[in-house]
Amino acid sequence: MKRDRREFIINELMMPGFMENMDDKILLEEKEESGRSKLNVQLMSKENLCIANVDRKHTDLSFFQDIKDKSMKKRVDHIIFEHQGMEKWRLHLIEMKGSVQSSKWVEIKGKFRASYLLSQAIAGILELNIEETIMYTTFEKVQFSPSKTMPSARRVPTGIPLSKMEQEWSGQTFGINLGEHLPFKHEPIQMRRNEEGILVGDLTK
């Protein structure tokens, strides 16, 4: 797709501010008081498309099932399409958290799956050829352990190989379920709390 046609779709057919053109430096923010965060993103490319605060931008696709356990109505916090040149793009899905436990990790993976499919739909509309997808979780603290009060948290669904959450978190066995285990890169991003109590961190690619 020629750039002018893509720009027309973004500027004239999409809701104002839904997707923005960004250069190589992008500041992503989570403004919820429970986990205020700022992530400084530094990319190689100076031609990128960003959907910030995705979960606030009415991205529901009504044909997806509205079942809580499948998380198809949930989204990650930010999506970046990074231009690699020659009409090739890299997709970055970013979820920002304060602390991550086993139950929260299950929820995050559901967001990644729904957001990946949403991103594929947007990429199709804009004719973006996605060559690579990387998923990130920002965090201050992480602790994985089976719940003592919820025995169901110890069970693994039939037919799904047992992968320790620590291995998924570190990216060794990370992937999403699309009828089969589809592997992806996952990168945890350690955040630090500044004097204002805001979690801050950096992502450099």
PDB file of C-alpha atoms in Angstrom:
ATOM      1  CA  MET A   1       0.000   0.000   0.000  1.00  0.00           C
ATOM      2  CA  LYS A   2       1.321   3.434  -0.865  1.00  0.00           C
ATOM      3  CA  ARG A   3       2.035   5.655   2.109  1.00  0.00           C
ATOM      4  CA  ASP A   4      -0.484   8.315   1.053  1.00  0.00           C
ATOM      5  CA  ARG A   5      -3.302   5.760   0.972  1.00  0.00           C
ATOM      6  CA  ARG A   6      -2.323   4.467   4.415  1.00  0.00           C
ATOM      7  CA  GLU A   7      -2.243   8.005   5.765  1.00  0.00           C
ATOM      8  CA  PHE A   8      -5.692   8.659   4.289  1.00  0.00           C
ATOM      9  CA  ILE A   9      -7.152   5.645   6.108  1.00  0.00           C
ATOM     10  CA  ILE A  10      -5.532   6.667   9.408  1.00  0.00           C
ATOM     11  CA  ASN A  11      -6.377  10.369   9.203  1.00  0.00           C
ATOM     12  CA  GLU A  12      -9.720  10.334   7.401  1.00  0.00           C
ATOM     13  CA  LEU A  13     -11.381   6.996   8.164  1.00  0.00           C
ATOM     14  CA  MET A  14     -10.171   6.064  11.665  1.00  0.00           C
ATOM     15  CA  MET A  15     -11.247   7.904  14.799  1.00  0.00           C
ATOM     16  CA  PRO A  16      -9.079  10.982  15.499  1.00  0.00           C
ATOM     17  CA  GLY A  17      -6.067  10.065  17.612  1.00  0.00           C
ATOM     18  CA  PHE A  18      -6.648   6.319  17.340  1.00  0.00           C
ATOM     19  CA  MET A  19      -3.276   5.723  15.665  1.00  0.00           C
ATOM     20  CA  GLU A  20      -0.398   8.189  15.504  1.00  0.00           C
ATOM     21  CA  ASN A  21       2.798   8.512  13.498  1.00  0.00           C
ATOM     22  CA  MET A  22       5.835   8.397  15.794  1.00  0.00           C
ATOM     23  CA  ASP A  23       9.558   8.782  15.334  1.00  0.00           C
ATOM     24  CA  ASP A  24      12.266   6.691  17.019  1.00  0.00           C
ATOM     25  CA  LYS A  25      11.521   8.011  20.527  1.00  0.00           C
ATOM     26  CA  ILE A  26       8.139   7.196  22.075  1.00  0.00           C
ATOM     27  CA  LEU A  27       6.946   7.850  25.635  1.00  0.00           C
ATOM     28  CA  LEU A  28       4.255   5.412  26.745  1.00  0.00           C
ATOM     29  CA  GLU A  29       2.304   6.097  29.925  1.00  0.00           C
ATOM     30  CA  GLU A  30      -0.042   4.211  32.202  1.00  0.00           C
ATOM     31  CA  LYS A  31      -1.942   6.825  34.214  1.00  0.00           C
ATOM     32  CA  GLU A  32      -4.003   4.625  36.526  1.00  0.00           C
ATOM     33  CA  GLU A  33      -3.230   5.605  40.112  1.00  0.00           C
ATOM     34  CA  SER A  34      -2.826   1.957  41.099  1.00  0.00           C
ATOM     35  CA  GLY A  35       0.150   1.544  38.770  1.00  0.00           C
ATOM     36  CA  ARG A  36       1.322   4.788  37.181  1.00  0.00           C
ATOM     37  CA  SER A  37       4.132   3.994  34.750  1.00  0.00           C
ATOM     38  CA  LYS A  38       6.278   5.642  32.099  1.00  0.00           C
ATOM     39  CA  LEU A  39       8.191   3.675  29.495  1.00  0.00           C
ATOM     40  CA  ASN A  40      10.744   5.352  27.248  1.00  0.00           C
ATOM     41  CA  VAL A  41      10.896   3.454  23.956  1.00  0.00           C
ATOM     42  CA  GLN A  42      13.881   3.892  21.641  1.00  0.00           C
ATOM     43  CA  LEU A  43      13.584   2.284  18.206  1.00  0.00           C
ATOM     44  CA  MET A  44      15.935   2.114  15.233  1.00  0.00           C
ATOM     45  CA  SER A  45      13.232   3.256  12.837  1.00  0.00           C
ATOM     46  CA  LYS A  46      12.039   6.860  12.615  1.00  0.00           C
ATOM     47  CA  GLU A  47       8.784   5.825  10.890  1.00  0.00           C
ATOM     48  CA  ASN A  48       6.455   4.049  13.286  1.00  0.00           C
ATOM     49  CA  LEU A  49       2.739   3.769  13.987  1.00  0.00           C
ATOM     50  CA  CYS A  50       1.544   3.734  17.587  1.00  0.00           C
ATOM     51  CA  ILE A  51      -1.780   2.975  19.251  1.00  0.00           C
ATOM     52  CA  ALA A  52      -1.316   4.188  22.830  1.00  0.00           C
ATOM     53  CA  ASN A  53      -3.738   3.244  25.628  1.00  0.00           C
ATOM     54  CA  VAL A  54      -5.421   0.673  23.408  1.00  0.00           C
ATOM     55  CA  ASP A  55      -7.804  -0.461  26.129  1.00  0.00           C
ATOM     56  CA  ARG A  56      -9.476   2.987  26.113  1.00  0.00           C
ATOM     57  CA  LYS A  57     -10.018   3.223  22.361  1.00  0.00           C
ATOM     58  CA  HIS A  58     -13.131   1.141  21.704  1.00  0.00           C
ATOM     59  CA  THR A  59     -11.462  -1.723  19.837  1.00  0.00           C
ATOM     60  CA  ASP A  60     -14.169  -4.319  20.544  1.00  0.00           C
ATOM     61  CA  LEU A  61     -14.770  -6.706  17.677  1.00  0.00           C
ATOM     62  CA  SER A  62     -18.332  -7.888  18.211  1.00  0.00           C
ATOM     63  CA  PHE A  63     -17.819 -11.238  16.487  1.00  0.00           C
ATOM     64  CA  PHE A  64     -15.358 -12.361  19.190  1.00  0.00           C
ATOM     65  CA  GLN A  65     -16.846 -14.361  22.057  1.00  0.00           C
ATOM     66  CA  ASP A  66     -17.511 -12.383  25.224  1.00  0.00           C
ATOM     67  CA  ILE A  67     -16.355 -15.098  27.626  1.00  0.00           C
ATOM     68  CA  LYS A  68     -14.235 -13.940  30.553  1.00  0.00           C
ATOM     69  CA  ASP A  69     -11.792 -16.862  30.497  1.00  0.00           C
ATOM     70  CA  LYS A  70     -10.987 -16.271  26.819  1.00  0.00           C
ATOM     71  CA  SER A  71     -10.208 -12.560  27.355  1.00  0.00           C
ATOM     72  CA  MET A  72     -11.166 -11.648  23.790  1.00  0.00           C
ATOM     73  CA  LYS A  73     -12.523  -8.273  24.920  1.00  0.00           C
ATOM     74  CA  LYS A  74      -9.328  -7.294  26.734  1.00  0.00           C
ATOM     75  CA  ARG A  75      -6.334  -5.459  25.270  1.00  0.00           C
ATOM     76  CA  VAL A  76      -2.729  -4.701  26.116  1.00  0.00           C
ATOM     77  CA  ASP A  77      -1.883  -1.101  26.984  1.00  0.00           C
ATOM     78  CA  HIS A  78       0.074  -0.147  23.866  1.00  0.00           C
ATOM     79  CA  ILE A  79       0.691  -1.355  20.309  1.00  0.00           C
ATOM     80  CA  ILE A  80       3.550  -0.196  18.082  1.00  0.00           C
ATOM     81  CA  PHE A  81       4.085  -1.053  14.423  1.00  0.00           C
ATOM     82  CA  GLU A  82       7.796  -0.431  13.744  1.00  0.00           C
ATOM     83  CA  HIS A  83       8.756   0.105  10.105  1.00  0.00           C
ATOM     84  CA  GLN A  84      11.663  -2.099   9.072  1.00  0.00           C
ATOM     85  CA  GLY A  85      11.899  -0.787   5.524  1.00  0.00           C
ATOM     86  CA  MET A  86      10.875  -2.427   2.244  1.00  0.00           C
ATOM     87  CA  GLU A  87       7.244  -2.572   3.469  1.00  0.00           C
ATOM     88  CA  LYS A  88       8.207  -4.826   6.385  1.00  0.00           C
ATOM     89  CA  TRP A  89       7.056  -4.124   9.926  1.00  0.00           C
ATOM     90  CA  ARG A  90       7.755  -5.351  13.462  1.00  0.00           C
ATOM     91  CA  LEU A  91       4.856  -5.532  15.927  1.00  0.00           C
ATOM     92  CA  HIS A  92       5.382  -4.616  19.591  1.00  0.00           C
ATOM     93  CA  LEU A  93       2.643  -5.444  22.136  1.00  0.00           C
ATOM     94  CA  ILE A  94       3.239  -3.832  25.531  1.00  0.00           C
ATOM     95  CA  GLU A  95       1.402  -4.499  28.789  1.00  0.00           C
ATOM     96  CA  MET A  96       2.267  -2.342  31.811  1.00  0.00           C
ATOM     97  CA  LYS A  97       1.913  -3.770  35.331  1.00  0.00           C
ATOM     98  CA  GLY A  98       3.071  -3.002  38.845  1.00  0.00           C
ATOM     99  CA  SER A  99       3.213  -6.549  40.173  1.00  0.00           C
ATOM    100  CA  VAL A 100       2.654  -9.874  38.448  1.00  0.00           C
ATOM    101  CA  GLN A 101       1.428 -13.084  40.087  1.00  0.00           C
ATOM    102  CA  SER A 102       0.310 -16.381  38.556  1.00  0.00           C
ATOM    103  CA  SER A 103      -3.336 -15.336  38.114  1.00  0.00           C
ATOM    104  CA  LYS A 104      -2.313 -11.988  36.641  1.00  0.00           C
ATOM    105  CA  TRP A 105       0.042 -13.716  34.199  1.00  0.00           C
ATOM    106  CA  VAL A 106      -2.830 -15.827  32.864  1.00  0.00           C
ATOM    107  CA  GLU A 107      -4.825 -12.622  32.322  1.00  0.00           C
ATOM    108  CA  ILE A 108      -1.876 -10.931  30.591  1.00  0.00           C
ATOM    109  CA  LYS A 109      -1.469 -13.829  28.164  1.00  0.00           C
ATOM    110  CA  GLY A 110      -5.151 -13.533  27.294  1.00  0.00           C
ATOM    111  CA  LYS A 111      -4.628  -9.853  26.530  1.00  0.00           C
ATOM    112  CA  PHE A 112      -1.669 -10.697  24.322  1.00  0.00           C
ATOM    113  CA  ARG A 113      -3.719 -13.156  22.288  1.00  0.00           C
ATOM    114  CA  ALA A 114      -6.667 -10.803  21.772  1.00  0.00           C
ATOM    115  CA  SER A 115      -4.356  -7.890  20.981  1.00  0.00           C
ATOM    116  CA  TYR A 116      -2.327  -9.947  18.529  1.00  0.00           C
ATOM    117  CA  LEU A 117      -5.480 -10.814  16.568  1.00  0.00           C
ATOM    118  CA  LEU A 118      -6.626  -7.173  16.717  1.00  0.00           C
ATOM    119  CA  SER A 119      -3.211  -6.080  15.427  1.00  0.00           C
ATOM    120  CA  GLN A 120      -3.413  -8.575  12.585  1.00  0.00           C
ATOM    121  CA  ALA A 121      -6.778  -7.097  11.595  1.00  0.00           C
ATOM    122  CA  ILE A 122      -5.400  -3.537  11.651  1.00  0.00           C
ATOM    123  CA  ALA A 123      -2.319  -4.650   9.728  1.00  0.00           C
ATOM    124  CA  GLY A 124      -4.597  -6.165   7.100  1.00  0.00           C
ATOM    125  CA  ILE A 125      -6.537  -2.915   6.715  1.00  0.00           C
ATOM    126  CA  LEU A 126      -3.313  -0.910   6.321  1.00  0.00           C
ATOM    127  CA  GLU A 127      -1.511  -3.658   4.375  1.00  0.00           C
ATOM    128  CA  LEU A 128       1.340  -3.858   6.869  1.00  0.00           C
ATOM    129  CA  ASN A 129       3.518  -6.911   6.336  1.00  0.00           C
ATOM    130  CA  ILE A 130       4.381  -8.014   9.892  1.00  0.00           C
ATOM    131  CA  GLU A 131       7.606 -10.011   9.894  1.00  0.00           C
ATOM    132  CA  GLU A 132       8.131 -10.281  13.653  1.00  0.00           C
ATOM    133  CA  THR A 133       6.056  -9.900  16.813  1.00  0.00           C
ATOM    134  CA  ILE A 134       7.496  -9.207  20.272  1.00  0.00           C
ATOM    135  CA  MET A 135       5.427  -9.034  23.466  1.00  0.00           C
ATOM    136  CA  TYR A 136       6.521  -7.195  26.602  1.00  0.00           C
ATOM    137  CA  THR A 137       5.382  -6.900  30.198  1.00  0.00           C
ATOM    138  CA  THR A 138       6.675  -4.052  32.341  1.00  0.00           C
ATOM    139  CA  PHE A 139       6.777  -4.785  36.072  1.00  0.00           C
ATOM    140  CA  GLU A 140       8.172  -3.779  39.441  1.00  0.00           C
ATOM    141  CA  LYS A 141       7.693  -7.113  41.204  1.00  0.00           C
ATOM    142  CA  VAL A 142       6.981 -10.643  39.991  1.00  0.00           C
ATOM    143  CA  GLN A 143       6.159 -13.760  42.022  1.00  0.00           C
ATOM    144  CA  PHE A 144       4.831 -17.033  40.653  1.00  0.00           C
ATOM    145  CA  SER A 145       3.430 -19.616  43.064  1.00  0.00           C
ATOM    146  CA  PRO A 146       0.308 -21.833  43.092  1.00  0.00           C
ATOM    147  CA  SER A 147      -2.591 -20.407  45.061  1.00  0.00           C
ATOM    148  CA  LYS A 148      -3.139 -22.152  48.402  1.00  0.00           C
ATOM    149  CA  THR A 149      -6.787 -21.068  48.526  1.00  0.00           C
ATOM    150  CA  MET A 150      -7.676 -21.958  44.892  1.00  0.00           C
ATOM    151  CA  PRO A 151      -6.898 -25.612  44.070  1.00  0.00           C
ATOM    152  CA  SER A 152      -7.978 -25.020  40.463  1.00  0.00           C
ATOM    153  CA  ALA A 153      -4.897 -22.839  39.969  1.00  0.00           C
ATOM    154  CA  ARG A 154      -2.779 -25.992  40.338  1.00  0.00           C
ATOM    155  CA  ARG A 155      -4.527 -27.831  37.509  1.00  0.00           C
ATOM    156  CA  VAL A 156      -3.355 -27.849  33.899  1.00  0.00           C
ATOM    157  CA  PRO A 157      -6.074 -28.260  31.201  1.00  0.00           C
ATOM    158  CA  THR A 158      -6.042 -31.617  29.417  1.00  0.00           C
ATOM    159  CA  GLY A 159      -3.900 -31.689  26.282  1.00  0.00           C
ATOM    160  CA  ILE A 160      -1.853 -28.584  27.151  1.00  0.00           C
ATOM    161  CA  PRO A 161       1.818 -29.284  27.990  1.00  0.00           C
ATOM    162  CA  LEU A 162       2.885 -28.172  31.457  1.00  0.00           C
ATOM    163  CA  SER A 163       5.187 -25.160  31.150  1.00  0.00           C
ATOM    164  CA  LYS A 164       6.347 -23.415  34.251  1.00  0.00           C
ATOM    165  CA  MET A 165       5.244 -19.809  34.380  1.00  0.00           C
ATOM    166  CA  GLU A 166       8.829 -18.762  35.074  1.00  0.00           C
ATOM    167  CA  GLN A 167       9.878 -20.280  31.734  1.00  0.00           C
ATOM    168  CA  GLU A 168       7.035 -18.543  29.899  1.00  0.00           C
ATOM    169  CA  TRP A 169       7.850 -15.262  31.626  1.00  0.00           C
ATOM    170  CA  SER A 170      11.520 -15.433  30.649  1.00  0.00           C
ATOM    171  CA  GLY A 171      10.544 -16.212  27.063  1.00  0.00           C
ATOM    172  CA  GLN A 172      11.841 -19.784  26.935  1.00  0.00           C
ATOM    173  CA  THR A 173       8.451 -21.401  26.311  1.00  0.00           C
ATOM    174  CA  PHE A 174       6.222 -18.382  25.744  1.00  0.00           C
ATOM    175  CA  GLY A 175       3.428 -18.501  23.183  1.00  0.00           C
ATOM    176  CA  ILE A 176      -0.313 -18.133  22.698  1.00  0.00           C
ATOM    177  CA  ASN A 177      -2.992 -20.714  22.000  1.00  0.00           C
ATOM    178  CA  LEU A 178      -4.475 -20.486  18.516  1.00  0.00           C
ATOM    179  CA  GLY A 179      -5.493 -24.108  18.235  1.00  0.00           C
ATOM    180  CA  GLU A 180      -1.830 -24.915  18.681  1.00  0.00           C
ATOM    181  CA  HIS A 181       0.951 -23.378  20.733  1.00  0.00           C
ATOM    182  CA  LEU A 182       2.212 -20.501  18.614  1.00  0.00           C
ATOM    183  CA  PRO A 183       5.604 -19.356  19.969  1.00  0.00           C
ATOM    184  CA  PHE A 184       6.456 -15.676  20.362  1.00  0.00           C
ATOM    185  CA  LYS A 185       9.189 -13.623  21.963  1.00  0.00           C
ATOM    186  CA  HIS A 186       8.320 -12.282  25.411  1.00  0.00           C
ATOM    187  CA  GLU A 187      10.553  -9.764  27.167  1.00  0.00           C
ATOM    188  CA  PRO A 188       9.959  -8.700  30.794  1.00  0.00           C
ATOM    189  CA  ILE A 189      10.977  -5.080  31.422  1.00  0.00           C
ATOM    190  CA  GLN A 190      12.053  -4.270  34.971  1.00  0.00           C
ATOM    191  CA  MET A 191      10.755  -0.899  36.160  1.00  0.00           C
ATOM    192  CA  ARG A 192      11.991   1.290  39.020  1.00  0.00           C
ATOM    193  CA  ARG A 193       9.969   3.655  41.177  1.00  0.00           C
ATOM    194  CA  ASN A 194      11.042   7.300  41.057  1.00  0.00           C
ATOM    195  CA  GLU A 195      10.668  10.003  43.717  1.00  0.00           C
ATOM    196  CA  GLU A 196       7.101  10.692  42.582  1.00  0.00           C
ATOM    197  CA  GLY A 197       6.112   7.066  43.013  1.00  0.00           C
ATOM    198  CA  ILE A 198       5.875   6.505  39.249  1.00  0.00           C
ATOM    199  CA  LEU A 199       7.327   3.351  37.724  1.00  0.00           C
ATOM    200  CA  VAL A 200       9.810   4.244  34.996  1.00  0.00           C
ATOM    201  CA  GLY A 201      11.770   2.091  32.569  1.00  0.00           C
ATOM    202  CA  ASP A 202      13.342   1.834  29.142  1.00  0.00           C
ATOM    203  CA  LEU A 203      12.850  -0.294  26.046  1.00  0.00           C
ATOM    204  CA  THR A 204      15.588  -0.072  23.414  1.00  0.00           C
ATOM    205  CA  LYS A 205      15.455  -2.051  20.170  1.00  0.00           C
TER     206      LYS A 205
END
